[in-house]
mmCIF file of C-alpha atoms in Angstrom:
data_model
loop_
_atom_site.group_PDB
_atom_site.id
_atom_site.type_symbol
_atom_site.label_atom_id
_atom_site.label_comp_id
_atom_site.label_asym_id
_atom_site.label_seq_id
_atom_site.Cartn_x
_atom_site.Cartn_y
_atom_site.Cartn_z
ATOM 1 C CA UNK A 1 140.762 122.823 156.024
ATOM 2 C CA UNK A 2 143.970 122.157 154.275
ATOM 3 C CA UNK A 3 145.234 120.890 157.698
ATOM 4 C CA UNK A 4 142.544 118.511 157.483
ATOM 5 C CA UNK A 5 143.452 117.400 154.079
ATOM 6 C CA UNK A 6 146.762 117.047 154.513
ATOM 7 C CA UNK A 7 146.000 114.855 157.856
ATOM 8 C CA UNK A 8 144.403 112.265 155.960
ATOM 9 C CA UNK A 9 145.944 109.330 154.628
ATOM 10 C CA UNK A 10 146.816 109.013 150.986
ATOM 11 C CA UNK A 11 144.710 106.479 150.462
ATOM 12 C CA UNK A 12 141.293 108.572 152.091
ATOM 13 C CA UNK A 13 142.607 111.305 149.575
ATOM 14 C CA UNK A 14 142.218 109.350 146.768
ATOM 15 C CA UNK A 15 138.834 108.022 147.971
ATOM 16 C CA UNK A 16 137.638 111.392 148.489
ATOM 17 C CA UNK A 17 138.944 112.571 145.043
ATOM 18 C CA UNK A 18 137.228 109.718 143.223
ATOM 19 C CA UNK A 19 134.040 110.526 144.814
ATOM 20 C CA UNK A 20 134.507 113.891 144.074
ATOM 21 C CA UNK A 21 135.022 113.729 140.725
ATOM 22 C CA UNK A 22 132.262 110.764 140.449
ATOM 23 C CA UNK A 23 129.815 113.601 141.755
ATOM 24 C CA UNK A 24 130.844 116.135 139.158
ATOM 25 C CA UNK A 25 130.439 113.555 136.285
ATOM 26 C CA UNK A 26 126.578 112.973 137.955
ATOM 27 C CA UNK A 27 126.048 116.665 138.417
ATOM 28 C CA UNK A 28 126.886 117.362 134.704
ATOM 29 C CA UNK A 29 125.246 114.249 133.408
ATOM 30 C CA UNK A 30 121.785 115.079 134.944
ATOM 31 C CA UNK A 31 121.509 118.707 134.894
ATOM 32 C CA UNK A 32 123.385 119.617 131.318
ATOM 33 C CA UNK A 33 123.540 116.850 128.894
ATOM 34 C CA UNK A 34 119.900 114.637 129.958
ATOM 35 C CA UNK A 35 118.821 118.271 129.440
ATOM 36 C CA UNK A 36 120.376 119.229 126.263
ATOM 37 C CA UNK A 37 119.721 115.745 124.712
ATOM 38 C CA UNK A 38 115.652 115.890 126.061
ATOM 39 C CA UNK A 39 115.619 119.564 124.044
ATOM 40 C CA UNK A 40 117.103 118.216 120.720
ATOM 41 C CA UNK A 41 114.876 115.526 120.367
ATOM 42 C CA UNK A 42 111.691 117.522 121.253
ATOM 43 C CA UNK A 43 113.072 120.577 118.833
ATOM 44 C CA UNK A 44 113.682 117.414 116.159
ATOM 45 C CA UNK A 45 109.724 116.107 116.971
ATOM 46 C CA UNK A 46 108.353 119.527 116.776
ATOM 47 C CA UNK A 47 110.128 120.438 113.140
ATOM 48 C CA UNK A 48 108.821 117.203 112.060
ATOM 49 C CA UNK A 49 105.357 117.822 112.762
ATOM 50 C CA UNK A 50 105.684 121.402 111.332
ATOM 51 C CA UNK A 51 107.258 120.011 107.872
ATOM 52 C CA UNK A 52 103.977 117.820 107.995
ATOM 53 C CA UNK A 53 101.253 120.672 109.210
ATOM 54 C CA UNK A 54 103.244 122.691 106.337
ATOM 55 C CA UNK A 55 103.004 119.499 103.597
ATOM 56 C CA UNK A 56 99.369 119.346 104.393
ATOM 57 C CA UNK A 57 98.613 122.922 104.108
ATOM 58 C CA UNK A 58 100.071 122.810 100.646
ATOM 59 C CA UNK A 59 98.438 120.488 99.575
ATOM 60 C CA UNK A 60 95.224 121.528 100.939
ATOM 61 C CA UNK A 61 96.099 125.334 99.025
ATOM 62 C CA UNK A 62 96.446 123.363 96.386
ATOM 63 C CA UNK A 63 93.341 121.287 95.968
ATOM 64 C CA UNK A 64 91.119 124.629 96.925
ATOM 65 C CA UNK A 65 92.891 126.396 93.744
ATOM 66 C CA UNK A 66 92.633 123.503 91.266
ATOM 67 C CA UNK A 67 88.737 123.207 92.361
ATOM 68 C CA UNK A 68 88.739 127.060 91.654
ATOM 69 C CA UNK A 69 88.223 128.384 94.719
ATOM 70 C CA UNK A 70 90.498 131.303 94.084
ATOM 71 C CA UNK A 71 90.742 131.314 90.518
ATOM 72 C CA UNK A 72 89.893 134.523 88.346
ATOM 73 C CA UNK A 73 87.544 132.475 86.349
ATOM 74 C CA UNK A 74 85.098 132.296 89.195
ATOM 75 C CA UNK A 75 84.865 136.220 88.816
ATOM 76 C CA UNK A 76 81.288 137.765 89.176
ATOM 77 C CA UNK A 77 80.418 141.103 88.094
ATOM 78 C CA UNK A 78 80.184 143.389 90.894
ATOM 79 C CA UNK A 79 77.057 145.640 91.360
ATOM 80 C CA UNK A 80 76.538 149.425 91.931
ATOM 81 C CA UNK A 81 75.819 148.716 95.860
ATOM 82 C CA UNK A 82 78.443 148.726 98.699
ATOM 83 C CA UNK A 83 76.015 146.185 100.571
ATOM 84 C CA UNK A 84 76.228 143.667 97.917
ATOM 85 C CA UNK A 85 79.918 143.822 97.902
ATOM 86 C CA UNK A 86 79.918 143.485 101.865
ATOM 87 C CA UNK A 87 77.336 140.743 101.498
ATOM 88 C CA UNK A 88 79.770 139.114 99.089
ATOM 89 C CA UNK A 89 82.842 139.421 100.699
ATOM 90 C CA UNK A 90 81.307 138.306 104.517
ATOM 91 C CA UNK A 91 79.838 135.412 102.638
ATOM 92 C CA UNK A 92 83.179 134.187 101.240
ATOM 93 C CA UNK A 93 84.593 134.324 104.600
ATOM 94 C CA UNK A 94 82.221 132.588 106.134
ATOM 95 C CA UNK A 95 82.511 129.811 103.482
ATOM 96 C CA UNK A 96 86.313 129.587 104.081
ATOM 97 C CA UNK A 97 85.343 129.216 108.217
ATOM 98 C CA UNK A 98 86.516 132.678 109.018
ATOM 99 C CA UNK A 99 84.821 134.292 111.806
ATOM 100 C CA UNK A 100 84.564 137.892 111.258
ATOM 101 C CA UNK A 101 84.469 139.790 114.637
ATOM 102 C CA UNK A 102 83.519 143.477 113.565
ATOM 103 C CA UNK A 103 82.341 144.589 110.167
ATOM 104 C CA UNK A 104 82.955 148.395 109.495
ATOM 105 C CA UNK A 105 82.359 150.738 107.061
ATOM 106 C CA UNK A 106 80.006 153.896 106.240
ATOM 107 C CA UNK A 107 81.455 155.001 103.056
ATOM 108 C CA UNK A 108 80.414 154.349 99.604
ATOM 109 C CA UNK A 109 82.884 152.051 98.244
ATOM 110 C CA UNK A 110 85.178 150.574 101.271
ATOM 111 C CA UNK A 111 84.637 148.404 104.032
ATOM 112 C CA UNK A 112 86.735 147.094 107.023
ATOM 113 C CA UNK A 113 86.583 143.916 108.392
ATOM 114 C CA UNK A 114 88.136 142.855 111.729
ATOM 115 C CA UNK A 115 89.271 139.247 112.607
ATOM 116 C CA UNK A 116 90.068 137.430 115.904
ATOM 117 C CA UNK A 117 92.818 134.473 116.432
ATOM 118 C CA UNK A 118 92.434 133.340 112.789
ATOM 119 C CA UNK A 119 94.735 131.205 110.866
ATOM 120 C CA UNK A 120 96.892 133.753 108.682
ATOM 121 C CA UNK A 121 96.959 131.491 106.033
ATOM 122 C CA UNK A 122 93.037 131.067 105.627
ATOM 123 C CA UNK A 123 93.139 134.777 105.768
ATOM 124 C CA UNK A 124 95.472 135.608 102.697
ATOM 125 C CA UNK A 125 93.553 132.563 100.896
ATOM 126 C CA UNK A 126 90.333 134.594 101.516
ATOM 127 C CA UNK A 127 92.246 137.630 100.704
ATOM 128 C CA UNK A 128 93.102 135.997 97.148
ATOM 129 C CA UNK A 129 89.124 134.832 96.429
ATOM 130 C CA UNK A 130 87.982 138.356 97.123
ATOM 131 C CA UNK A 131 90.448 139.643 94.493
ATOM 132 C CA UNK A 132 89.888 137.282 92.204
ATOM 133 C CA UNK A 133 85.507 136.710 92.402
ATOM 134 C CA UNK A 134 84.659 139.944 93.716
ATOM 135 C CA UNK A 135 87.407 142.332 92.573
ATOM 136 C CA UNK A 136 87.979 143.876 96.085
ATOM 137 C CA UNK A 137 91.637 145.389 96.438
ATOM 138 C CA UNK A 138 92.860 145.668 99.840
ATOM 139 C CA UNK A 139 93.901 149.400 100.868
ATOM 140 C CA UNK A 140 94.856 148.813 103.964
ATOM 141 C CA UNK A 141 95.896 145.503 106.292
ATOM 142 C CA UNK A 142 97.241 144.793 109.827
ATOM 143 C CA UNK A 143 97.936 141.399 111.568
ATOM 144 C CA UNK A 144 99.340 140.693 114.842
ATOM 145 C CA UNK A 145 100.175 137.503 116.799
ATOM 146 C CA UNK A 146 97.357 136.579 118.936
ATOM 147 C CA UNK A 147 99.208 133.158 120.549
ATOM 148 C CA UNK A 148 99.182 129.638 119.612
ATOM 149 C CA UNK A 149 99.682 130.480 115.656
ATOM 150 C CA UNK A 150 96.651 132.523 115.439
ATOM 151 C CA UNK A 151 96.471 136.015 114.451
ATOM 152 C CA UNK A 152 94.236 139.391 114.943
ATOM 153 C CA UNK A 153 93.594 140.799 111.624
ATOM 154 C CA UNK A 154 92.279 144.402 110.299
ATOM 155 C CA UNK A 155 91.490 144.807 106.690
ATOM 156 C CA UNK A 156 90.273 147.434 104.486
ATOM 157 C CA UNK A 157 88.618 146.193 101.547
ATOM 158 C CA UNK A 158 87.713 148.670 98.398
ATOM 159 C CA UNK A 159 84.954 147.278 95.892
ATOM 160 C CA UNK A 160 86.831 147.168 92.287
ATOM 161 C CA UNK A 161 83.815 147.448 90.139
ATOM 162 C CA UNK A 162 81.925 150.594 92.378
#
């Protein structure tokens, strides 16, 4: 290879060196700079979308609070029946658009609800509503990611007035 290079005229060496440099520039441009710039602009776009979504959620949450969806002034007296408590909290979950996957609870003052693929913000809003409106208290809760911004939730609630 060295002999091949030495046998070339200075003009040919210059031409091949320029071609190699241009090839290196094109490779760096095409495979490093362009993807980096594209990833950065996509990340900025996602950040702006997430910011808009957060603003919308905060606005909706504020409106729900203003309408009294989760204020203690709407608190209803709890009855002495766990079945009434179960009916009240499952009804409020349905009102908020939360679909209960499983409902368990055979003791006299608590119930376990399991939600699959739900928005975590709606779960917390619902829990606040349960506490304010039905005197329910969370005794145990687990939450894990389900993908796409959704979660799987298992929550044990104790009836406050029982």
